[in-house]
């Protein structure tokens, strides 16, 4: 009876640990590269939906934007001019946060974004006396100069802007030159525009609005809330809000 042949050894699975480590490192690398301020929401939604379809479909046509159910969606998204401008808004926000860091630190300005676009908020108590629309130039000149330089940068070229005046819900004082908060809020916004124009900002790129106390950011029930509601918003408009 012949000698029984030796069974071959099972292949080693040690490589799987190394492979798993490599995939994890690659994932970490791409996460570090990811910047959410430069990614359009519509693009992310499309990518997410495409990935979800890969889990449920085995046929081609739904897995890419070139054919299948997502093709029309992809074509529409790629045709939107807001895609590139949305990316430049992300770049503009980074620049604004850096440029206005001294003003943010001293609570003169806040930089944020909402459905309207990029919002630079001037807290009115720093820029105006109570019931007045005259800019307090001595205290805010450096901030206003930085604003004018920002709106002359390449990132702001061909964009549209709106300056919005807002007040709290307290009636104007009897000694005020304005009959109501409507006139006060609108005049404050106009005076900010005039100052920027004096330093070379193009007025024809701007619109002006006064909202009085109709659009508060915080409750007017507290002194702190009212202080934040007294503001001038300078908005770099998203295309949908021109």
PDB file of N, CA, C and O in Angstrom, residues 2-44:
ATOM      1  N   UNK A   2       0.623   2.142  -0.960  1.00  0.00           N
ATOM      2  CA  UNK A   2       1.484   3.308  -1.102  1.00  0.00           C
ATOM      3  C   UNK A   2       1.337   4.307   0.045  1.00  0.00           C
ATOM      4  O   UNK A   2       0.346   4.318   0.766  1.00  0.00           O
ATOM      5  N   UNK A   3       2.333   5.096   0.177  1.00  0.00           N
ATOM      6  CA  UNK A   3       2.326   6.110   1.228  1.00  0.00           C
ATOM      7  C   UNK A   3       1.328   7.208   0.895  1.00  0.00           C
ATOM      8  O   UNK A   3       1.269   7.679  -0.239  1.00  0.00           O
ATOM      9  N   UNK A   4       0.478   7.576   1.865  1.00  0.00           N
ATOM     10  CA  UNK A   4      -0.561   8.586   1.640  1.00  0.00           C
ATOM     11  C   UNK A   4       0.073   9.954   1.373  1.00  0.00           C
ATOM     12  O   UNK A   4       0.968  10.386   2.087  1.00  0.00           O
ATOM     13  N   UNK A   5      -0.421  10.544   0.280  1.00  0.00           N
ATOM     14  CA  UNK A   5       0.136  11.849  -0.099  1.00  0.00           C
ATOM     15  C   UNK A   5      -0.195  12.900   0.959  1.00  0.00           C
ATOM     16  O   UNK A   5      -1.301  12.925   1.505  1.00  0.00           O
ATOM     17  N   UNK A   6       0.763  13.731   1.210  1.00  0.00           N
ATOM     18  CA  UNK A   6       0.586  14.794   2.201  1.00  0.00           C
ATOM     19  C   UNK A   6      -0.324  15.884   1.655  1.00  0.00           C
ATOM     20  O   UNK A   6      -0.132  16.357   0.538  1.00  0.00           O
ATOM     21  N   UNK A   7      -1.342  16.248   2.447  1.00  0.00           N
ATOM     22  CA  UNK A   7      -2.260  17.289   2.005  1.00  0.00           C
ATOM     23  C   UNK A   7      -1.548  18.646   1.996  1.00  0.00           C
ATOM     24  O   UNK A   7      -0.765  18.951   2.891  1.00  0.00           O
ATOM     25  N   UNK A   8      -1.829  19.460   0.955  1.00  0.00           N
ATOM     26  CA  UNK A   8      -1.177  20.783   0.887  1.00  0.00           C
ATOM     27  C   UNK A   8      -1.644  21.670   2.029  1.00  0.00           C
ATOM     28  O   UNK A   8      -2.785  21.596   2.475  1.00  0.00           O
ATOM     29  N   UNK A   9      -0.731  22.497   2.506  1.00  0.00           N
ATOM     30  CA  UNK A   9      -1.075  23.402   3.589  1.00  0.00           C
ATOM     31  C   UNK A   9      -2.016  24.487   3.093  1.00  0.00           C
ATOM     32  O   UNK A   9      -1.935  24.947   1.954  1.00  0.00           O
ATOM     33  N   UNK A  10      -2.934  24.887   3.985  1.00  0.00           N
ATOM     34  CA  UNK A  10      -3.855  25.958   3.635  1.00  0.00           C
ATOM     35  C   UNK A  10      -3.089  27.279   3.519  1.00  0.00           C
ATOM     36  O   UNK A  10      -2.171  27.533   4.284  1.00  0.00           O
ATOM     37  N   UNK A  11      -3.476  28.099   2.527  1.00  0.00           N
ATOM     38  CA  UNK A  11      -2.761  29.371   2.355  1.00  0.00           C
ATOM     39  C   UNK A  11      -2.903  30.263   3.588  1.00  0.00           C
ATOM     40  O   UNK A  11      -3.940  30.279   4.239  1.00  0.00           O
ATOM     41  N   UNK A  12      -1.866  31.003   3.874  1.00  0.00           N
ATOM     42  CA  UNK A  12      -1.873  31.886   5.032  1.00  0.00           C
ATOM     43  C   UNK A  12      -2.815  33.075   4.809  1.00  0.00           C
ATOM     44  O   UNK A  12      -2.917  33.601   3.700  1.00  0.00           O
ATOM     45  N   UNK A  13      -3.504  33.440   5.865  1.00  0.00           N
ATOM     46  CA  UNK A  13      -4.406  34.602   5.798  1.00  0.00           C
ATOM     47  C   UNK A  13      -3.782  35.842   6.446  1.00  0.00           C
ATOM     48  O   UNK A  13      -4.471  36.831   6.700  1.00  0.00           O
ATOM     49  N   UNK A  14      -2.484  35.774   6.701  1.00  0.00           N
ATOM     50  CA  UNK A  14      -1.828  36.890   7.388  1.00  0.00           C
ATOM     51  C   UNK A  14      -1.878  38.174   6.567  1.00  0.00           C
ATOM     52  O   UNK A  14      -1.887  39.276   7.123  1.00  0.00           O
ATOM     53  N   UNK A  15      -1.940  38.019   5.221  1.00  0.00           N
ATOM     54  CA  UNK A  15      -1.949  39.203   4.370  1.00  0.00           C
ATOM     55  C   UNK A  15      -3.185  40.070   4.598  1.00  0.00           C
ATOM     56  O   UNK A  15      -3.173  41.277   4.340  1.00  0.00           O
ATOM     57  N   UNK A  16      -4.253  39.443   5.090  1.00  0.00           N
ATOM     58  CA  UNK A  16      -5.494  40.187   5.263  1.00  0.00           C
ATOM     59  C   UNK A  16      -5.348  41.307   6.303  1.00  0.00           C
ATOM     60  O   UNK A  16      -5.941  42.375   6.178  1.00  0.00           O
ATOM     61  N   UNK A  17      -4.557  41.048   7.329  1.00  0.00           N
ATOM     62  CA  UNK A  17      -4.329  42.079   8.329  1.00  0.00           C
ATOM     63  C   UNK A  17      -3.608  43.279   7.741  1.00  0.00           C
ATOM     64  O   UNK A  17      -3.970  44.433   7.993  1.00  0.00           O
ATOM     65  N   UNK A  18      -2.562  43.019   6.930  1.00  0.00           N
ATOM     66  CA  UNK A  18      -1.825  44.105   6.283  1.00  0.00           C
ATOM     67  C   UNK A  18      -2.705  44.870   5.319  1.00  0.00           C
ATOM     68  O   UNK A  18      -2.691  46.110   5.266  1.00  0.00           O
ATOM     69  N   UNK A  19      -3.524  44.107   4.559  1.00  0.00           N
ATOM     70  CA  UNK A  19      -4.421  44.747   3.600  1.00  0.00           C
ATOM     71  C   UNK A  19      -5.430  45.648   4.312  1.00  0.00           C
ATOM     72  O   UNK A  19      -5.706  46.773   3.885  1.00  0.00           O
ATOM     73  N   UNK A  20      -5.975  45.156   5.424  1.00  0.00           N
ATOM     74  CA  UNK A  20      -6.937  45.947   6.185  1.00  0.00           C
ATOM     75  C   UNK A  20      -6.318  47.223   6.726  1.00  0.00           C
ATOM     76  O   UNK A  20      -6.940  48.292   6.709  1.00  0.00           O
ATOM     77  N   UNK A  21      -5.066  47.120   7.204  1.00  0.00           N
ATOM     78  CA  UNK A  21      -4.368  48.318   7.697  1.00  0.00           C
ATOM     79  C   UNK A  21      -4.183  49.343   6.583  1.00  0.00           C
ATOM     80  O   UNK A  21      -4.338  50.550   6.792  1.00  0.00           O
ATOM     81  N   UNK A  22      -3.847  48.845   5.392  1.00  0.00           N
ATOM     82  CA  UNK A  22      -3.617  49.754   4.264  1.00  0.00           C
ATOM     83  C   UNK A  22      -4.906  50.491   3.887  1.00  0.00           C
ATOM     84  O   UNK A  22      -4.901  51.705   3.663  1.00  0.00           O
ATOM     85  N   UNK A  23      -6.028  49.756   3.839  1.00  0.00           N
ATOM     86  CA  UNK A  23      -7.302  50.379   3.499  1.00  0.00           C
ATOM     87  C   UNK A  23      -7.689  51.429   4.531  1.00  0.00           C
ATOM     88  O   UNK A  23      -8.168  52.521   4.213  1.00  0.00           O
ATOM     89  N   UNK A  24      -7.449  51.118   5.815  1.00  0.00           N
ATOM     90  CA  UNK A  24      -7.772  52.067   6.880  1.00  0.00           C
ATOM     91  C   UNK A  24      -6.949  53.337   6.761  1.00  0.00           C
ATOM     92  O   UNK A  24      -7.453  54.452   6.912  1.00  0.00           O
ATOM     93  N   UNK A  25      -5.642  53.183   6.455  1.00  0.00           N
ATOM     94  CA  UNK A  25      -4.776  54.339   6.293  1.00  0.00           C
ATOM     95  C   UNK A  25      -5.209  55.192   5.102  1.00  0.00           C
ATOM     96  O   UNK A  25      -5.186  56.429   5.163  1.00  0.00           O
ATOM     97  N   UNK A  26      -5.617  54.549   4.016  1.00  0.00           N
ATOM     98  CA  UNK A  26      -6.082  55.292   2.846  1.00  0.00           C
ATOM     99  C   UNK A  26      -7.352  56.072   3.177  1.00  0.00           C
ATOM    100  O   UNK A  26      -7.513  57.227   2.757  1.00  0.00           O
ATOM    101  N   UNK A  27      -8.250  55.454   3.934  1.00  0.00           N
ATOM    102  CA  UNK A  27      -9.475  56.130   4.336  1.00  0.00           C
ATOM    103  C   UNK A  27      -9.165  57.368   5.163  1.00  0.00           C
ATOM    104  O   UNK A  27      -9.723  58.455   4.944  1.00  0.00           O
ATOM    105  N   UNK A  28      -8.252  57.226   6.125  1.00  0.00           N
ATOM    106  CA  UNK A  28      -7.863  58.363   6.966  1.00  0.00           C
ATOM    107  C   UNK A  28      -7.251  59.486   6.126  1.00  0.00           C
ATOM    108  O   UNK A  28      -7.502  60.670   6.361  1.00  0.00           O
ATOM    109  N   UNK A  29      -6.445  59.090   5.125  1.00  0.00           N
ATOM    110  CA  UNK A  29      -5.796  60.074   4.261  1.00  0.00           C
ATOM    111  C   UNK A  29      -6.832  60.914   3.508  1.00  0.00           C
ATOM    112  O   UNK A  29      -6.762  62.139   3.473  1.00  0.00           O
ATOM    113  N   UNK A  30      -7.838  60.238   2.927  1.00  0.00           N
ATOM    114  CA  UNK A  30      -8.837  60.969   2.154  1.00  0.00           C
ATOM    115  C   UNK A  30      -9.771  61.773   3.045  1.00  0.00           C
ATOM    116  O   UNK A  30     -10.278  62.822   2.643  1.00  0.00           O
ATOM    117  N   UNK A  31     -10.005  61.316   4.259  1.00  0.00           N
ATOM    118  CA  UNK A  31     -10.804  62.096   5.199  1.00  0.00           C
ATOM    119  C   UNK A  31     -10.092  63.399   5.535  1.00  0.00           C
ATOM    120  O   UNK A  31     -10.705  64.459   5.648  1.00  0.00           O
ATOM    121  N   UNK A  32      -8.771  63.347   5.680  1.00  0.00           N
ATOM    122  CA  UNK A  32      -7.993  64.547   5.968  1.00  0.00           C
ATOM    123  C   UNK A  32      -8.049  65.539   4.803  1.00  0.00           C
ATOM    124  O   UNK A  32      -8.011  66.756   5.001  1.00  0.00           O
ATOM    125  N   UNK A  33      -8.143  65.022   3.578  1.00  0.00           N
ATOM    126  CA  UNK A  33      -8.202  65.891   2.415  1.00  0.00           C
ATOM    127  C   UNK A  33      -9.566  66.520   2.226  1.00  0.00           C
ATOM    128  O   UNK A  33      -9.704  67.551   1.569  1.00  0.00           O
ATOM    129  N   UNK A  34     -10.585  65.914   2.798  1.00  0.00           N
ATOM    130  CA  UNK A  34     -11.960  66.354   2.568  1.00  0.00           C
ATOM    131  C   UNK A  34     -12.225  67.688   3.249  1.00  0.00           C
ATOM    132  O   UNK A  34     -11.918  67.877   4.417  1.00  0.00           O
ATOM    133  N   UNK A  35     -12.761  68.640   2.483  1.00  0.00           N
ATOM    134  CA  UNK A  35     -13.116  69.962   3.020  1.00  0.00           C
ATOM    135  C   UNK A  35     -14.586  70.210   2.718  1.00  0.00           C
ATOM    136  O   UNK A  35     -14.963  70.481   1.582  1.00  0.00           O
ATOM    137  N   UNK A  36     -15.467  70.128   3.724  1.00  0.00           N
ATOM    138  CA  UNK A  36     -16.899  70.255   3.460  1.00  0.00           C
ATOM    139  C   UNK A  36     -17.311  71.623   2.949  1.00  0.00           C
ATOM    140  O   UNK A  36     -18.368  71.758   2.355  1.00  0.00           O
ATOM    141  N   UNK A  37     -16.489  72.662   3.149  1.00  0.00           N
ATOM    142  CA  UNK A  37     -16.887  73.991   2.680  1.00  0.00           C
ATOM    143  C   UNK A  37     -16.754  74.116   1.170  1.00  0.00           C
ATOM    144  O   UNK A  37     -17.267  75.058   0.587  1.00  0.00           O
ATOM    145  N   UNK A  38     -16.044  73.162   0.520  1.00  0.00           N
ATOM    146  CA  UNK A  38     -15.848  73.248  -0.910  1.00  0.00           C
ATOM    147  C   UNK A  38     -16.648  72.195  -1.665  1.00  0.00           C
ATOM    148  O   UNK A  38     -16.419  71.951  -2.837  1.00  0.00           O
ATOM    149  N   UNK A  39     -17.579  71.541  -1.015  1.00  0.00           N
ATOM    150  CA  UNK A  39     -18.374  70.510  -1.644  1.00  0.00           C
ATOM    151  C   UNK A  39     -19.817  70.977  -1.719  1.00  0.00           C
ATOM    152  O   UNK A  39     -20.393  71.399  -0.726  1.00  0.00           O
ATOM    153  N   UNK A  40     -20.392  70.918  -2.916  1.00  0.00           N
ATOM    154  CA  UNK A  40     -21.772  71.305  -3.081  1.00  0.00           C
ATOM    155  C   UNK A  40     -22.695  70.242  -2.510  1.00  0.00           C
ATOM    156  O   UNK A  40     -22.464  69.046  -2.685  1.00  0.00           O
ATOM    157  N   UNK A  41     -23.765  70.682  -1.853  1.00  0.00           N
ATOM    158  CA  UNK A  41     -24.726  69.743  -1.271  1.00  0.00           C
ATOM    159  C   UNK A  41     -25.342  68.880  -2.350  1.00  0.00           C
ATOM    160  O   UNK A  41     -25.550  67.681  -2.183  1.00  0.00           O
ATOM    161  N   UNK A  42     -25.634  69.471  -3.498  1.00  0.00           N
ATOM    162  CA  UNK A  42     -26.239  68.702  -4.576  1.00  0.00           C
ATOM    163  C   UNK A  42     -25.309  67.619  -5.098  1.00  0.00           C
ATOM    164  O   UNK A  42     -25.737  66.506  -5.415  1.00  0.00           O
ATOM    165  N   UNK A  43     -24.007  67.927  -5.174  1.00  0.00           N
ATOM    166  CA  UNK A  43     -23.051  66.925  -5.618  1.00  0.00           C
ATOM    167  C   UNK A  43     -22.978  65.767  -4.631  1.00  0.00           C
ATOM    168  O   UNK A  43     -22.940  64.600  -5.014  1.00  0.00           O
ATOM    169  N   UNK A  44     -22.957  66.104  -3.334  1.00  0.00           N
ATOM    170  CA  UNK A  44     -22.882  65.056  -2.327  1.00  0.00           C
ATOM    171  C   UNK A  44     -24.121  64.183  -2.338  1.00  0.00           C
ATOM    172  O   UNK A  44     -24.051  62.968  -2.171  1.00  0.00           O
TER     173      UNK A  44
END
